Short mmCIF file of C-alpha atoms and ligand atoms in Angstrom, two decimals:
data_model
loop_
_atom_site.label_atom_id
_atom_site.label_comp_id
_atom_site.label_asym_id
_atom_site.label_seq_id
_atom_site.Cartn_x
_atom_site.Cartn_y
_atom_site.Cartn_z
CA MET R 1 147.11 -64.22 -90.39
CA ILE R 2 149.93 -65.98 -88.50
CA GLU R 3 149.34 -69.46 -89.04
CA LYS R 4 152.19 -71.16 -87.25
CA CYS R 5 153.73 -71.56 -84.13
CA LEU R 6 157.33 -73.31 -82.95
CA PHE R 7 158.11 -75.09 -80.35
CA PRO R 8 161.55 -75.85 -79.73
CA VAL R 9 161.24 -79.17 -77.04
CA ALA R 10 164.56 -80.83 -77.81
CA GLY R 11 166.32 -79.61 -74.46
CA TYR R 12 167.11 -82.33 -71.81
CA GLY R 13 165.44 -80.90 -68.59
CA THR R 14 168.60 -81.40 -66.54
CA ARG R 15 166.98 -79.51 -63.72
CA PHE R 16 164.26 -82.18 -63.09
CA LEU R 17 166.49 -85.39 -63.22
CA PRO R 18 165.65 -87.68 -62.40
CA ALA R 19 161.91 -87.17 -63.54
CA THR R 20 163.12 -86.33 -66.78
CA LYS R 21 165.51 -89.60 -67.46
CA SER R 22 163.04 -90.96 -69.65
CA MET R 23 160.40 -88.52 -69.81
CA PRO R 24 160.41 -85.32 -71.67
CA LYS R 25 160.25 -81.90 -69.26
CA GLU R 26 157.48 -80.67 -71.49
CA MET R 27 155.60 -83.95 -70.68
CA LEU R 28 155.72 -82.84 -67.00
CA PRO R 29 151.99 -82.47 -65.65
CA VAL R 30 151.19 -78.87 -64.11
CA VAL R 31 148.11 -80.48 -62.31
CA ASN R 32 146.70 -82.79 -64.63
CA LYS R 33 148.02 -81.31 -68.05
CA PRO R 34 151.51 -81.67 -69.52
CA LEU R 35 153.15 -78.32 -69.54
CA VAL R 36 153.50 -78.25 -73.39
CA GLN R 37 149.89 -78.39 -73.78
CA TYR R 38 149.36 -75.01 -72.16
CA GLY R 39 151.64 -73.66 -74.82
CA VAL R 40 149.82 -75.21 -77.69
CA GLU R 41 146.08 -73.67 -76.30
CA GLU R 42 147.74 -70.44 -75.89
CA ALA R 43 149.06 -70.69 -79.90
CA LEU R 44 145.74 -72.23 -80.90
CA ASP R 45 144.08 -69.25 -79.11
CA ALA R 46 145.80 -66.80 -81.04
CA GLY R 47 144.84 -68.25 -84.46
CA MET R 48 147.85 -70.48 -84.97
CA ASN R 49 146.70 -73.76 -85.53
CA THR R 50 149.77 -75.41 -87.02
CA CYS R 51 152.10 -76.25 -83.97
CA CYS R 52 155.52 -77.09 -85.44
CA PHE R 53 157.52 -79.32 -82.89
CA VAL R 54 161.34 -79.06 -83.00
CA THR R 55 161.94 -82.41 -80.90
CA GLY R 56 165.13 -84.99 -80.19
CA ARG R 57 165.67 -88.24 -79.43
CA GLY R 58 163.35 -89.56 -76.44
CA LYS R 59 160.98 -87.08 -77.05
CA ARG R 60 158.32 -89.40 -79.09
CA SER R 61 155.80 -89.00 -76.43
CA ILE R 62 155.04 -85.44 -77.07
CA ALA R 63 153.93 -86.62 -80.74
CA ASP R 64 151.78 -89.54 -79.44
CA HIS R 65 150.40 -86.94 -76.83
CA PHE R 66 149.08 -84.72 -80.15
CA ASP R 67 147.70 -87.84 -81.59
CA ILE R 68 144.80 -89.93 -80.95
CA SER R 69 145.04 -93.00 -78.61
CA TYR R 70 142.37 -95.28 -80.24
CA GLU R 71 142.83 -97.81 -77.34
CA LEU R 72 142.10 -94.91 -74.87
CA GLU R 73 139.11 -93.63 -76.86
CA HIS R 74 137.56 -97.28 -77.24
CA GLN R 75 138.14 -98.29 -73.22
CA ILE R 76 136.62 -94.78 -72.22
CA SER R 77 134.02 -94.11 -74.88
CA GLY R 78 130.53 -93.96 -73.24
CA SER R 79 131.53 -93.71 -69.61
CA GLY R 80 131.68 -91.36 -67.01
CA LYS R 81 135.24 -90.91 -67.37
CA GLU R 82 135.39 -89.40 -71.07
CA SER R 83 135.17 -85.76 -69.86
CA TYR R 84 138.71 -86.19 -68.63
CA LEU R 85 139.72 -86.54 -72.29
CA LYS R 86 137.83 -82.88 -73.35
CA SER R 87 140.98 -80.62 -73.41
CA ILE R 88 142.77 -82.77 -75.34
CA ARG R 89 140.47 -83.89 -77.69
CA ASP R 90 139.46 -80.05 -78.46
CA VAL R 91 143.28 -79.43 -79.21
CA LEU R 92 143.21 -82.27 -81.42
CA ASP R 93 140.13 -81.07 -83.43
CA ARG R 94 141.91 -77.41 -83.59
CA GLY R 95 145.00 -78.00 -84.57
CA VAL R 96 147.87 -79.82 -86.93
CA PHE R 97 150.68 -80.72 -85.62
CA THR R 98 154.28 -81.58 -87.59
CA MET R 99 157.64 -82.25 -86.35
CA VAL R 100 161.37 -82.46 -87.16
CA ARG R 101 164.25 -83.58 -85.13
CA GLN R 102 167.26 -81.71 -83.76
CA ARG R 103 170.08 -83.92 -84.17
CA GLU R 104 172.75 -81.94 -82.46
CA MET R 105 171.99 -79.29 -79.52
CA ARG R 106 173.42 -76.11 -80.75
CA GLY R 107 171.14 -73.47 -79.17
CA LEU R 108 167.57 -71.86 -79.25
CA GLY R 109 169.06 -70.26 -82.71
CA HIS R 110 170.09 -73.81 -84.07
CA ALA R 111 166.40 -75.21 -82.91
CA ILE R 112 164.75 -72.20 -84.65
CA LEU R 113 166.51 -72.61 -87.83
CA THR R 114 165.96 -76.74 -87.80
CA GLY R 115 162.20 -75.50 -87.74
CA GLU R 116 162.65 -73.83 -91.00
CA PRO R 117 161.23 -76.67 -93.39
CA LEU R 118 158.33 -76.86 -91.15
CA VAL R 119 157.62 -72.95 -91.29
CA GLY R 120 158.75 -71.89 -94.59
CA ASN R 121 158.46 -68.23 -95.67
CA GLN R 122 155.73 -66.59 -93.52
CA PRO R 123 155.89 -65.02 -90.10
CA PHE R 124 155.45 -67.47 -87.19
CA GLY R 125 154.97 -67.97 -83.22
CA VAL R 126 157.75 -69.37 -80.82
CA VAL R 127 156.68 -70.78 -77.61
CA LEU R 128 159.61 -71.81 -74.94
CA SER R 129 156.86 -74.21 -73.25
CA ASP R 130 159.14 -73.88 -70.07
CA ASP R 131 157.51 -70.20 -69.56
CA LEU R 132 154.12 -70.74 -68.66
CA CYS R 133 151.98 -67.68 -69.35
CA LEU R 134 148.45 -67.15 -68.35
CA ASN R 135 146.20 -64.14 -68.55
CA THR R 136 142.70 -65.32 -67.19
CA GLY R 137 139.96 -63.62 -68.95
CA GLY R 138 141.86 -61.95 -71.28
CA ASP R 139 143.83 -62.97 -74.45
CA GLY R 140 146.59 -65.08 -74.09
CA VAL R 141 150.37 -63.68 -74.54
CA LEU R 142 150.58 -64.66 -78.05
CA ALA R 143 147.11 -63.41 -79.06
CA GLN R 144 148.10 -59.99 -77.83
CA MET R 145 151.57 -60.30 -79.61
CA ALA R 146 149.48 -61.44 -82.96
CA LYS R 147 147.44 -58.19 -82.72
CA LEU R 148 150.64 -56.32 -82.65
CA TYR R 149 152.02 -57.85 -85.29
CA ALA R 150 149.12 -56.92 -87.56
CA GLN R 151 150.15 -52.99 -86.66
CA PHE R 152 154.18 -53.30 -86.85
CA ARG R 153 154.55 -56.08 -88.93
CA CYS R 154 158.19 -56.79 -87.44
CA SER R 155 159.39 -59.37 -85.15
CA ILE R 156 158.19 -58.93 -81.63
CA VAL R 157 159.96 -60.35 -78.10
CA ALA R 158 157.91 -60.54 -74.89
CA ILE R 159 159.33 -58.84 -72.03
CA GLN R 160 158.83 -58.60 -68.22
CA GLU R 161 160.89 -56.73 -65.40
CA VAL R 162 163.06 -58.77 -63.62
CA PRO R 163 165.21 -57.60 -60.45
CA PRO R 164 168.97 -56.96 -61.44
CA GLU R 165 170.07 -60.00 -59.94
CA GLU R 166 168.04 -62.20 -61.93
CA ALA R 167 169.15 -60.46 -65.30
CA HIS R 168 171.76 -63.07 -65.84
CA LYS R 169 169.23 -65.69 -66.80
CA TYR R 170 167.83 -64.03 -69.42
CA GLY R 171 167.89 -62.04 -72.69
CA VAL R 172 167.91 -58.37 -71.91
CA ILE R 173 166.55 -55.96 -74.32
CA ALA R 174 167.25 -52.25 -74.20
CA GLY R 175 165.38 -49.45 -76.44
CA GLU R 176 163.27 -46.61 -77.20
CA SER R 177 159.86 -46.74 -75.20
CA LEU R 178 157.12 -46.07 -77.88
CA ARG R 179 154.54 -46.46 -75.44
CA ASP R 180 153.97 -47.79 -71.69
CA GLY R 181 155.19 -51.36 -72.45
CA LEU R 182 156.58 -51.17 -75.79
CA TYR R 183 159.85 -50.53 -77.06
CA ARG R 184 161.69 -50.27 -80.33
CA VAL R 185 164.71 -52.65 -79.58
CA GLU R 186 168.18 -51.04 -79.47
CA ASP R 187 170.27 -53.27 -77.92
CA MET R 188 169.90 -56.78 -76.98
CA VAL R 189 172.19 -58.96 -74.90
CA GLU R 190 172.22 -62.93 -73.92
CA LYS R 191 172.63 -63.83 -70.37
CA PRO R 192 174.78 -60.62 -69.84
CA PRO R 193 177.14 -60.90 -66.81
CA ALA R 194 176.16 -59.40 -63.21
CA GLY R 195 176.13 -55.40 -63.58
CA GLU R 196 176.22 -55.50 -67.30
CA ALA R 197 173.04 -55.80 -68.43
CA PRO R 198 171.56 -53.25 -70.64
CA SER R 199 168.17 -52.85 -68.57
CA ASN R 200 165.92 -54.49 -66.19
CA GLN R 201 163.50 -55.88 -69.37
CA ALA R 202 164.04 -59.80 -69.97
CA ILE R 203 162.96 -61.52 -72.86
CA ILE R 204 160.18 -64.19 -72.21
CA GLY R 205 159.81 -67.30 -74.09
CA ARG R 206 157.54 -65.76 -76.76
CA TYR R 207 157.92 -64.58 -79.96
CA ILE R 208 156.61 -63.31 -83.08
CA LEU R 209 159.41 -63.65 -85.88
CA THR R 210 159.31 -62.39 -89.29
CA PRO R 211 161.20 -65.44 -91.71
CA ASP R 212 164.16 -63.54 -92.53
CA ILE R 213 165.35 -64.61 -88.83
CA PHE R 214 166.42 -67.87 -91.04
CA GLU R 215 168.70 -66.30 -93.28
CA ILE R 216 170.39 -64.11 -90.04
CA LEU R 217 170.39 -67.12 -88.06
CA ARG R 218 172.43 -69.13 -90.87
CA ASP R 219 175.15 -66.03 -91.00
CA THR R 220 175.05 -65.85 -86.80
CA PRO R 221 178.09 -67.38 -85.13
CA PRO R 222 178.03 -69.24 -81.70
CA GLY R 223 177.78 -66.88 -78.89
CA LYS R 224 177.33 -67.16 -75.37
CA ASN R 225 177.97 -70.68 -74.36
CA GLY R 226 179.02 -71.53 -77.44
CA GLU R 227 175.38 -71.80 -78.99
CA ILE R 228 173.70 -70.20 -81.76
CA GLN R 229 171.78 -67.51 -79.92
CA LEU R 230 168.40 -66.47 -81.63
CA THR R 231 168.88 -63.23 -79.23
CA ASP R 232 171.95 -62.33 -81.36
CA ALA R 233 169.96 -62.74 -84.67
CA LEU R 234 167.13 -60.41 -83.49
CA LEU R 235 169.83 -57.96 -82.63
CA THR R 236 170.83 -57.86 -86.07
CA GLN R 237 167.40 -58.13 -87.18
CA ALA R 238 166.69 -54.86 -85.38
CA LYS R 239 169.83 -53.34 -86.64
CA GLN R 240 168.70 -54.06 -89.96
CA GLY R 241 165.33 -53.05 -89.44
CA CYS R 242 162.77 -53.43 -86.84
CA VAL R 243 162.15 -55.47 -83.61
CA MET R 244 159.61 -54.61 -80.58
CA ALA R 245 159.55 -55.55 -77.17
CA TYR R 246 156.32 -56.04 -75.48
CA ARG R 247 155.57 -55.92 -71.93
CA PHE R 248 152.73 -58.45 -71.82
CA GLN R 249 149.59 -58.76 -69.45
CA GLY R 250 149.37 -61.69 -67.55
CA LYS R 251 151.50 -64.05 -65.02
CA ARG R 252 154.26 -65.94 -66.09
CA PHE R 253 155.85 -69.00 -64.25
CA ASP R 254 159.09 -69.97 -64.55
CA CYS R 255 158.77 -73.92 -65.14
CA GLY R 256 162.11 -74.29 -66.10
CA SER R 257 162.88 -74.11 -62.31
CA VAL R 258 161.76 -76.27 -59.66
CA PRO R 259 160.32 -73.23 -57.38
CA GLY R 260 158.50 -71.83 -60.67
CA PHE R 261 157.11 -75.09 -61.45
CA VAL R 262 155.85 -75.67 -58.09
CA GLU R 263 154.62 -72.03 -57.90
CA ALA R 264 152.56 -72.92 -61.46
CA THR R 265 151.07 -75.83 -59.96
CA ASN R 266 149.66 -73.90 -57.01
CA HIS R 267 148.32 -71.49 -59.00
CA VAL R 268 146.83 -73.72 -61.60
CA TYR R 269 145.19 -75.83 -58.95
CA GLU R 270 143.81 -73.12 -56.96
CA ASN R 271 142.59 -71.18 -59.74
CA LEU R 272 141.93 -73.22 -62.96
CA TYR R 273 141.55 -76.82 -62.09
CA GLU R 274 137.94 -78.27 -62.46
CA GLU R 275 137.67 -81.82 -61.47
C1 LIG O 1 165.86 -68.37 -73.54
C2 LIG O 1 166.60 -67.34 -74.42
C3 LIG O 1 166.51 -66.19 -73.40
C4 LIG O 1 165.49 -66.03 -72.55
C5 LIG O 1 164.77 -67.07 -72.12
C6 LIG O 1 163.46 -67.08 -71.51
O1 LIG O 1 167.01 -69.13 -72.70
O2 LIG O 1 167.97 -67.66 -74.93
O3 LIG O 1 166.70 -64.88 -74.20
O4 LIG O 1 165.29 -65.05 -71.91
O5 LIG O 1 164.95 -68.33 -73.25
O6 LIG O 1 162.94 -68.35 -71.16
P1 LIG O 1 166.82 -70.37 -71.59
O7 LIG O 1 166.11 -70.14 -70.59
O8 LIG O 1 166.55 -71.55 -72.67
O9 LIG O 1 168.29 -70.82 -71.68
#
């Protein structure tokens, strides 16, 4: 039912310098697969087969990754090494990949708005590929959220409980509990200062958004850090209608930080890697 998924991938990856000096952070490998491919596979598994990338300068290798490499295909064809290409060939067979460039970095809300021409007037998923979400043996997080969307038909954010001292790194929600792990959002704050978080339910980088979010984003003034914040637009949407927050099944790794990235690497190597 939800056909498209937006991937904001224009960020600089400062925390991984110098590795990210000339390479997009989304192409850093977790074992043998670039971070962004995990997110794309999650979207495809949720039935979202058009993946829309909001890219920027220096991100061309992402576009190349989701295309055929004729030279490589030719070299490897018929050799024992063909199996190494299996996962990316599967992705290419299942998906359509579109791109638009974000010329200025004005925040996540601005990145989402930049993707509007690729998404159009329909509900869509959003993956922040820094958050690697794995639910081995069950539905991926976006598939779980797409099922909820079919029921509620409103925007949904993924949440996870975090220790109070970590809340300042996230968008934090507060709301009315509808059932275990499902809330109707009443308040939402982007990166609250220490001691001011409305709860310990932090937004993780998976969203389903209804397309009226674009109109709201156009009218959303810069917020935290002078950036146009998706969190602020979602609060407006929650007040005008409805936004749900969903505590997902699965494990999440913060691959935007070095310790989270290392943890993800160890987890994938020990549990999912097949030679
Ligand atoms: C973004 C969002 C924030 C959310 C986080 C999840 O922040 O603005 O609300 O909690 O992603 O990873 P960023 O980490 O890009 O600063």
